[in-house]
Coordinates of C-alpha atoms and ligand atoms in Angstrom, one line a residue:
M203 CA 95.5 -66.9 62.5
T204 CA 94.8 -70.6 63.1
D205 CA 96.9 -73.3 61.4
S206 CA 95.3 -75.2 58.6
I207 CA 94.8 -79.0 59.1
L208 CA 97.5 -79.5 56.4
D209 CA 99.9 -77.3 58.3
L210 CA 99.4 -79.2 61.5
D211 CA 99.6 -82.5 59.7
R212 CA 102.9 -81.5 57.9
R213 CA 104.4 -80.5 61.3
H214 CA 103.2 -83.3 63.5
V215 CA 101.8 -86.4 61.7
W216 CA 103.8 -89.4 60.5
H217 CA 101.8 -91.2 57.7
P218 CA 102.0 -95.0 57.1
F219 CA 103.7 -96.5 54.1
T220 CA 104.6 -93.1 52.9
Q221 CA 107.9 -91.2 52.0
A222 CA 106.8 -87.8 53.3
Q223 CA 109.6 -86.0 51.5
T224 CA 108.3 -86.8 48.0
A225 CA 104.6 -87.7 48.5
P226 CA 102.0 -85.2 47.5
P227 CA 100.2 -83.7 50.5
P228 CA 97.4 -85.9 51.8
M229 CA 93.8 -85.0 51.0
V230 CA 91.8 -83.7 54.0
A231 CA 88.8 -85.9 54.5
V232 CA 85.8 -84.2 56.2
G233 CA 83.2 -86.9 55.6
G234 CA 82.1 -89.9 53.7
R235 CA 78.9 -90.9 52.0
G236 CA 78.4 -94.3 50.3
A237 CA 81.4 -95.2 48.2
H238 CA 82.6 -91.5 48.3
L239 CA 85.0 -89.6 50.5
L240 CA 84.2 -85.9 50.9
T241 CA 87.2 -83.6 51.0
E242 CA 87.8 -80.2 52.7
D243 CA 87.8 -78.4 49.3
G244 CA 84.2 -79.5 48.7
G245 CA 85.3 -82.3 46.3
Q246 CA 84.5 -86.0 46.5
V247 CA 86.6 -89.0 45.7
L248 CA 85.3 -92.4 44.7
D249 CA 86.9 -94.9 47.1
L250 CA 87.9 -97.8 44.8
I251 CA 90.0 -99.5 47.5
S252 CA 87.4 -99.4 50.4
S253 CA 89.9 -97.3 52.4
W254 CA 92.6 -100.0 52.7
W255 CA 90.0 -102.8 52.2
V256 CA 88.1 -102.2 55.4
N257 CA 84.9 -100.5 54.3
L258 CA 82.2 -102.9 53.2
H259 CA 78.9 -101.0 53.1
G260 CA 79.9 -97.4 52.4
H261 CA 81.3 -94.6 54.5
A262 CA 79.4 -93.5 57.6
H263 CA 76.7 -96.1 57.0
P264 CA 73.7 -94.9 59.2
A265 CA 72.8 -98.3 60.6
I266 CA 76.4 -99.0 61.9
A267 CA 76.8 -95.3 63.0
A268 CA 73.6 -95.6 65.1
A269 CA 74.6 -98.9 66.7
V270 CA 78.0 -97.4 67.7
A271 CA 76.5 -94.2 69.0
D272 CA 73.9 -96.2 71.1
Q273 CA 76.5 -98.5 72.5
A274 CA 78.9 -95.5 73.3
A275 CA 76.2 -93.9 75.5
R276 CA 75.8 -97.1 77.5
L277 CA 79.2 -98.9 77.8
E278 CA 82.3 -97.9 75.8
Q279 CA 84.9 -100.3 77.1
V280 CA 85.3 -103.0 79.8
V281 CA 88.2 -105.2 80.9
F282 CA 87.6 -108.4 79.0
A283 CA 89.6 -110.7 81.4
D284 CA 87.0 -110.2 84.1
F285 CA 83.8 -109.4 82.1
T286 CA 81.9 -110.4 79.1
H287 CA 79.1 -108.4 77.4
A288 CA 76.3 -109.0 75.0
P289 CA 77.9 -107.5 71.8
A290 CA 81.0 -109.7 72.2
A291 CA 79.1 -112.8 73.0
R292 CA 76.7 -112.3 70.1
L293 CA 79.4 -111.4 67.6
A294 CA 81.5 -114.4 68.6
A295 CA 78.4 -116.6 68.2
G296 CA 77.6 -115.0 64.9
L297 CA 81.1 -115.7 63.5
A298 CA 81.1 -119.3 64.8
T299 CA 77.7 -119.9 63.1
L300 CA 79.0 -118.6 59.7
L301 CA 82.4 -120.3 59.7
P302 CA 82.5 -124.0 58.9
G303 CA 83.2 -127.1 61.1
D304 CA 84.1 -126.5 64.7
L305 CA 85.6 -123.1 64.2
D306 CA 83.7 -122.0 67.2
R307 CA 86.0 -120.2 69.6
V308 CA 86.8 -116.5 69.0
F309 CA 89.7 -114.6 70.5
F310 CA 89.3 -110.8 70.0
S311 CA 92.2 -108.4 69.4
D312 CA 92.9 -105.1 67.8
N313 CA 93.7 -105.4 64.1
G314 CA 94.9 -107.8 61.3
S315 CA 98.4 -108.1 62.6
T316 CA 97.3 -109.0 66.1
A317 CA 94.8 -111.5 64.7
V318 CA 97.8 -113.2 63.0
E319 CA 100.1 -113.0 66.0
V320 CA 97.4 -114.7 68.1
A321 CA 97.0 -117.5 65.5
L322 CA 100.7 -118.2 65.4
K323 CA 101.0 -118.1 69.2
V324 CA 98.0 -120.4 69.6
A325 CA 99.3 -122.9 67.1
L326 CA 102.7 -123.0 68.8
Q327 CA 101.3 -123.3 72.3
Y328 CA 98.8 -125.9 71.2
F329 CA 101.6 -128.3 70.4
A330 CA 103.4 -127.5 73.7
N331 CA 100.2 -128.1 75.5
I332 CA 99.7 -131.5 74.0
G333 CA 103.3 -132.4 74.7
D334 CA 104.6 -132.4 71.1
E335 CA 107.6 -130.2 71.7
R336 CA 109.1 -130.9 68.2
R337 CA 106.6 -128.8 66.4
R338 CA 108.1 -125.3 66.6
R339 CA 108.5 -124.4 62.9
L340 CA 106.1 -122.1 60.9
V341 CA 105.7 -122.3 57.1
A342 CA 104.3 -119.6 54.9
F343 CA 103.9 -118.6 51.2
D344 CA 106.1 -116.5 48.9
G345 CA 104.5 -113.1 48.5
G346 CA 102.3 -113.5 51.6
Y347 CA 101.7 -110.4 53.7
H348 CA 100.3 -110.8 57.2
G349 CA 100.9 -107.5 59.0
D350 CA 103.6 -105.4 60.6
T351 CA 104.2 -106.9 64.0
V352 CA 107.3 -109.2 64.4
G353 CA 105.6 -112.5 64.1
A354 CA 103.4 -111.3 61.2
M355 CA 106.5 -109.8 59.5
S356 CA 108.4 -113.1 59.9
V357 CA 105.7 -115.1 58.1
G358 CA 105.3 -112.3 55.6
R359 CA 109.0 -111.6 55.1
S360 CA 109.0 -112.4 51.3
S361 CA 106.5 -109.5 50.7
G362 CA 109.6 -107.3 50.6
Y363 CA 108.5 -104.6 53.0
F364 CA 110.6 -105.5 56.0
R365 CA 114.3 -105.3 54.9
A366 CA 115.1 -102.9 57.8
W367 CA 114.4 -105.6 60.3
D368 CA 115.7 -108.6 58.5
G369 CA 118.0 -109.9 61.1
L370 CA 115.4 -109.7 63.8
L371 CA 112.7 -111.9 62.2
F372 CA 112.5 -115.6 63.1
P373 CA 113.2 -118.1 60.3
V374 CA 110.1 -119.3 58.4
E375 CA 110.2 -121.6 55.4
M376 CA 108.6 -120.0 52.3
L377 CA 106.6 -122.1 49.8
P378 CA 105.8 -121.2 46.2
F379 CA 102.4 -119.7 45.7
P380 CA 100.8 -120.8 42.3
A381 CA 99.5 -117.3 41.3
S382 CA 97.3 -117.5 38.3
W383 CA 95.1 -115.4 36.0
E384 CA 92.6 -115.7 33.1
G385 CA 93.9 -118.0 30.4
D386 CA 97.0 -119.0 32.3
Q387 CA 98.2 -122.2 30.6
E388 CA 100.7 -123.0 33.2
V389 CA 98.5 -123.1 36.3
A390 CA 98.3 -126.9 36.7
A391 CA 102.0 -127.3 36.4
K392 CA 102.6 -124.4 38.9
E393 CA 100.2 -126.0 41.4
A394 CA 101.8 -129.5 41.0
E395 CA 105.3 -128.1 41.6
A396 CA 104.0 -126.1 44.6
L397 CA 102.4 -129.1 46.1
E398 CA 105.5 -131.2 45.7
T399 CA 107.6 -128.5 47.5
I400 CA 104.9 -128.4 50.2
E401 CA 105.0 -132.1 50.8
R402 CA 108.8 -132.0 51.2
A403 CA 108.6 -129.0 53.6
L404 CA 106.0 -130.6 55.9
G405 CA 108.2 -132.4 58.3
P406 CA 107.4 -133.5 61.9
D407 CA 108.7 -130.2 63.2
V408 CA 106.1 -128.0 61.5
A409 CA 103.5 -126.5 63.7
A410 CA 101.5 -124.5 61.2
V411 CA 101.2 -123.3 57.7
I412 CA 99.7 -119.9 57.1
V413 CA 98.2 -118.7 53.8
E414 CA 96.1 -115.9 52.4
P415 CA 93.4 -118.0 50.9
L416 CA 92.4 -117.4 47.2
V417 CA 94.0 -113.9 47.1
Q418 CA 97.4 -112.6 48.3
G419 CA 96.5 -109.0 48.8
A420 CA 99.5 -106.8 49.5
S421 CA 101.9 -108.5 47.1
G422 CA 99.6 -107.6 44.2
M423 CA 96.2 -109.4 44.3
R424 CA 97.9 -112.7 43.4
M425 CA 95.1 -115.3 43.0
C426 CA 95.1 -119.1 43.3
R427 CA 92.4 -121.6 42.4
P428 CA 90.2 -123.0 45.2
S429 CA 91.3 -126.5 44.2
F430 CA 94.9 -125.7 45.2
L431 CA 93.7 -124.8 48.8
V432 CA 91.8 -128.1 48.9
A433 CA 95.0 -130.0 48.0
L434 CA 97.1 -127.9 50.4
A435 CA 94.6 -128.6 53.3
A436 CA 94.8 -132.3 52.7
R437 CA 98.6 -132.3 52.8
V438 CA 98.8 -130.1 56.0
K439 CA 96.3 -132.4 57.7
A440 CA 98.2 -135.6 56.7
A441 CA 101.4 -134.1 58.0
G442 CA 99.7 -133.4 61.4
A443 CA 100.3 -129.6 61.2
L444 CA 97.7 -126.8 61.6
L445 CA 96.4 -124.8 58.8
V446 CA 95.9 -121.0 59.3
F447 CA 93.8 -119.0 56.9
D448 CA 94.6 -115.3 57.1
E449 CA 91.2 -113.9 56.0
V450 CA 92.0 -110.4 57.2
M451 CA 91.4 -109.2 53.6
T452 CA 89.4 -112.0 52.0
G453 CA 86.8 -112.3 54.8
F454 CA 83.2 -110.9 54.8
G455 CA 82.3 -111.3 51.2
R456 CA 85.3 -109.9 49.4
T457 CA 85.9 -113.1 47.4
G458 CA 82.2 -113.5 46.5
G459 CA 81.7 -116.2 49.2
L460 CA 81.1 -115.1 52.8
F461 CA 84.6 -116.3 53.6
A462 CA 87.3 -117.6 51.3
C463 CA 87.3 -120.9 53.3
L464 CA 83.6 -121.4 52.4
K465 CA 84.2 -120.6 48.8
A466 CA 87.1 -123.0 48.6
G467 CA 85.3 -125.7 50.6
V468 CA 88.1 -126.0 53.2
T469 CA 87.9 -126.0 57.0
P470 CA 91.2 -124.6 58.3
D471 CA 92.2 -124.9 62.0
L472 CA 92.4 -121.2 62.6
V473 CA 91.0 -118.2 60.8
C474 CA 92.3 -114.6 61.2
L475 CA 89.8 -111.8 60.7
S476 CA 89.9 -108.0 60.8
K477 CA 89.4 -105.2 58.2
G478 CA 85.8 -105.8 57.2
L479 CA 84.9 -107.2 60.6
T480 CA 83.5 -103.9 61.8
G481 CA 82.4 -102.7 58.3
G482 CA 85.3 -100.2 58.5
F483 CA 84.2 -98.4 61.6
L484 CA 86.6 -99.5 64.3
P485 CA 89.9 -101.3 64.5
M486 CA 89.3 -104.9 65.6
G487 CA 90.7 -108.3 65.0
A488 CA 89.4 -111.8 65.7
T489 CA 91.1 -115.2 65.6
V490 CA 88.7 -118.0 65.3
V491 CA 90.0 -121.4 66.5
R492 CA 88.6 -124.9 66.2
E493 CA 87.0 -126.0 69.5
A494 CA 89.2 -129.2 69.4
I495 CA 92.3 -127.0 69.7
Y496 CA 90.8 -124.7 72.3
R497 CA 90.1 -127.6 74.6
H498 CA 93.8 -128.2 75.0
F499 CA 94.2 -124.8 76.6
L500 CA 92.0 -125.8 79.6
G501 CA 93.5 -127.1 82.9
E502 CA 93.6 -126.5 86.6
G503 CA 96.4 -123.9 86.5
L504 CA 97.6 -121.1 84.3
D505 CA 100.3 -123.1 82.6
K506 CA 98.1 -124.2 79.7
A507 CA 96.1 -121.0 79.5
F508 CA 96.7 -118.5 76.6
L509 CA 98.5 -115.7 78.4
H510 CA 97.8 -113.0 75.8
G511 CA 95.5 -110.0 75.6
H512 CA 95.1 -106.4 74.5
S513 CA 93.7 -103.5 76.4
Y514 CA 90.9 -103.1 73.9
T515 CA 90.2 -106.8 73.5
A516 CA 86.5 -107.2 72.5
N517 CA 85.8 -103.5 72.7
P518 CA 82.0 -103.1 72.9
L519 CA 81.9 -100.4 70.2
G520 CA 83.8 -102.6 67.8
C521 CA 81.6 -105.5 68.6
V522 CA 78.3 -103.6 67.9
A523 CA 79.8 -102.3 64.7
G524 CA 80.6 -105.9 63.8
L525 CA 77.1 -107.1 64.5
A526 CA 75.5 -104.3 62.5
S527 CA 77.9 -104.9 59.6
L528 CA 77.1 -108.6 59.7
E529 CA 73.4 -107.9 59.6
L530 CA 73.9 -105.8 56.4
L531 CA 76.2 -108.4 54.9
L532 CA 73.8 -111.2 55.3
G533 CA 70.9 -109.3 53.7
E534 CA 69.7 -110.1 50.2
A535 CA 70.5 -106.5 49.0
C536 CA 74.2 -106.9 49.9
R537 CA 74.4 -110.3 48.3
S538 CA 73.0 -109.0 45.0
R539 CA 75.3 -105.9 45.1
I540 CA 78.3 -108.2 45.5
A541 CA 77.1 -110.3 42.6
A542 CA 76.7 -107.2 40.5
I543 CA 80.2 -106.0 41.2
E544 CA 81.5 -109.5 40.4
A545 CA 79.7 -109.5 37.0
I546 CA 80.9 -106.0 36.1
H547 CA 84.5 -106.9 37.0
R548 CA 84.4 -110.0 34.8
G549 CA 82.9 -108.3 31.8
R550 CA 85.2 -105.3 31.8
L551 CA 88.3 -107.4 32.4
A552 CA 87.4 -109.6 29.4
A553 CA 86.9 -106.5 27.3
L554 CA 90.3 -105.1 28.3
A555 CA 91.9 -108.4 27.5
A556 CA 90.1 -108.6 24.1
A557 CA 91.4 -105.1 23.3
G558 CA 94.9 -106.3 24.0
L559 CA 95.3 -103.9 27.0
G560 CA 97.1 -105.0 30.2
R561 CA 98.4 -108.4 31.3
H562 CA 97.4 -111.2 33.7
H563 CA 93.7 -110.1 34.0
R564 CA 92.1 -111.7 37.1
S565 CA 89.2 -111.3 39.5
C566 CA 87.8 -113.0 42.5
G567 CA 84.5 -111.8 43.8
T568 CA 84.7 -108.0 44.4
I569 CA 88.4 -107.9 43.7
A570 CA 89.7 -107.3 40.1
A571 CA 93.3 -106.8 39.1
V572 CA 95.4 -106.2 35.9
E573 CA 99.0 -105.4 35.3
L574 CA 100.0 -102.3 33.4
G575 CA 103.5 -101.1 32.7
E576 CA 106.4 -102.1 34.9
G577 CA 107.7 -101.3 38.4
G578 CA 107.7 -102.3 42.0
Y579 CA 105.9 -100.9 45.0
G580 CA 105.7 -97.1 44.9
S581 CA 106.9 -97.1 41.3
A582 CA 106.6 -94.0 39.1
A583 CA 104.2 -95.8 36.8
G584 CA 101.9 -96.7 39.7
S585 CA 102.1 -93.1 41.0
K586 CA 101.2 -91.7 37.6
I587 CA 98.2 -94.0 37.2
K588 CA 97.1 -93.1 40.7
A589 CA 97.4 -89.4 39.9
F590 CA 95.4 -90.0 36.6
F591 CA 92.6 -91.6 38.6
L592 CA 92.6 -88.8 41.1
E593 CA 92.2 -86.3 38.3
H594 CA 89.0 -88.2 37.6
G595 CA 87.9 -88.1 41.3
M596 CA 88.8 -91.7 42.1
L597 CA 91.1 -93.2 44.7
L598 CA 93.4 -96.1 43.8
R599 CA 96.6 -97.5 45.4
P600 CA 98.4 -99.4 42.6
I601 CA 100.9 -102.1 43.9
G602 CA 103.8 -101.7 41.5
S603 CA 102.4 -102.5 38.1
V604 CA 99.2 -104.1 39.5
I605 CA 96.1 -101.9 39.3
Y606 CA 93.2 -103.3 41.3
F607 CA 89.7 -102.3 42.3
M608 CA 88.2 -103.4 45.6
P609 CA 85.2 -101.1 46.1
P610 CA 82.7 -100.9 48.9
Y611 CA 79.7 -103.2 48.2
C612 CA 77.4 -100.1 47.9
I613 CA 79.2 -98.7 44.9
E614 CA 76.7 -97.7 42.2
P615 CA 77.2 -99.9 39.0
A616 CA 77.5 -96.6 36.9
D617 CA 80.4 -95.4 39.2
L618 CA 82.2 -98.8 38.8
H619 CA 81.8 -98.7 35.1
R620 CA 83.2 -95.2 35.1
A621 CA 86.2 -96.5 36.9
W622 CA 86.7 -99.2 34.3
D623 CA 86.4 -96.6 31.6
V624 CA 89.2 -94.5 33.2
L625 CA 91.3 -97.7 33.5
G626 CA 90.8 -98.3 29.8
E627 CA 91.8 -94.8 29.0
A628 CA 94.9 -95.1 31.1
A629 CA 95.9 -98.3 29.4
A630 CA 95.1 -97.1 25.9
G631 CA 96.8 -93.8 26.5
G632 CA 100.0 -95.3 28.0
V633 CA 99.7 -93.3 31.2
G634 CA 102.8 -94.0 33.3
G635 CA 104.1 -96.3 30.6
A636 CA 101.0 -98.4 31.0
T637 CA 100.0 -100.8 28.3
Ligands
PLP228 C1 96.1 -110.6 54.7 C2 96.4 -109.6 55.7 N1 96.8 -110.0 56.9 C3 97.1 -109.1 57.9 C4 97.1 -107.7 57.6 C5 97.4 -106.7 58.7 O1 96.3 -106.1 59.1 P1 96.5 -104.7 59.9 O2 97.0 -103.7 58.9 O3 95.1 -104.4 60.4 O4 97.4 -104.9 61.0 C6 96.7 -107.3 56.3 C7 96.8 -105.8 56.0 O5 96.7 -105.4 54.9 C8 96.4 -108.2 55.3 O6 96.1 -107.9 54.1

């Protein structure tokens, strides 16, 4: 008899962010269609988290699938130190056109963490290249999460995921993040206090400040006002440091604008992209850098060059997926779907708040969050709410007491309303201590 997929998995696979001893067995995915994942037992699950925030247009979207299949039959991979190719050049040009100012130079890598590592290394080397050896310090925000490699962990240390490696991370000063929500009376005071701290922190030794613009994802969909980012950018610029926007999660329409930097009206010096970059088809990262910074990496020898790369840098399959995804994203149909999700989120959050259910209701574009019950990451309350949603055929990953929806843009309005109905039931029924 052959082993089942679950038997093989149980014996040989190590799952991310999971305590295997206590976690329920994983579901076996055999397919995807639109906003649904299809499981081995013939069931389907509504993917309310876009499979860890990557899927934009629905699973197995035929236009992206066809583009990848066509490219795979012609050129699957090529060393990017010696070659370029049409998908990479076109995707870089497309990103440069969409991003503001002179954010025109694209460095491709493998995922969100590497997009961040590249940004940090470019920022530090930039100051070395221009002869300002003092600027070696990085500054980040409390609650920020930027990935699981060592540099990304260092700037994301306060997210609380990295205690096992504490002593190995390099020192980074953490600034307060003025997280806010609907009806928050304290927001102006929190922002003023944060900006004061930021001014004090921005000494002549700071190379770069990194922030998740508008929404801190992994620490619980903590949202700030666009005006805070405008004020932050002005202070970082005045201090002569570089501003890095980690748009790994917020990019490609998630916040309602094409990018959070456009929505906030801020032109940062570097932007990190991944997740939605390929519409959820292939792992890929991109760090977009202002041309004025890139110029300082040019010279006669290798000493000023950026000596960094990954085997799969600018993989052609990832690039064509990116191009096909961008085409869908820029279409009128996608824009109106994003607007519809935004309107449903707003209306349903307001109704929950009016019914006295949940705390700190907030939304930004296609992301909506509310707090129910108590508890940190992986808490029993979160697990019970997750299980309750699964009983209704819906996938969630609560972050502690934060319940959030971040669906693919193709989700049917009726399905999204159903998800809000289930959330209302969970809150009214006190599932997992939720109220
Ligand atoms: C804002 C942000 N930056 C970076 C990352 C890391 O991305 P990856 O998991 O692709 O390495 C994440 C992942 O959740 C993220 O949300």
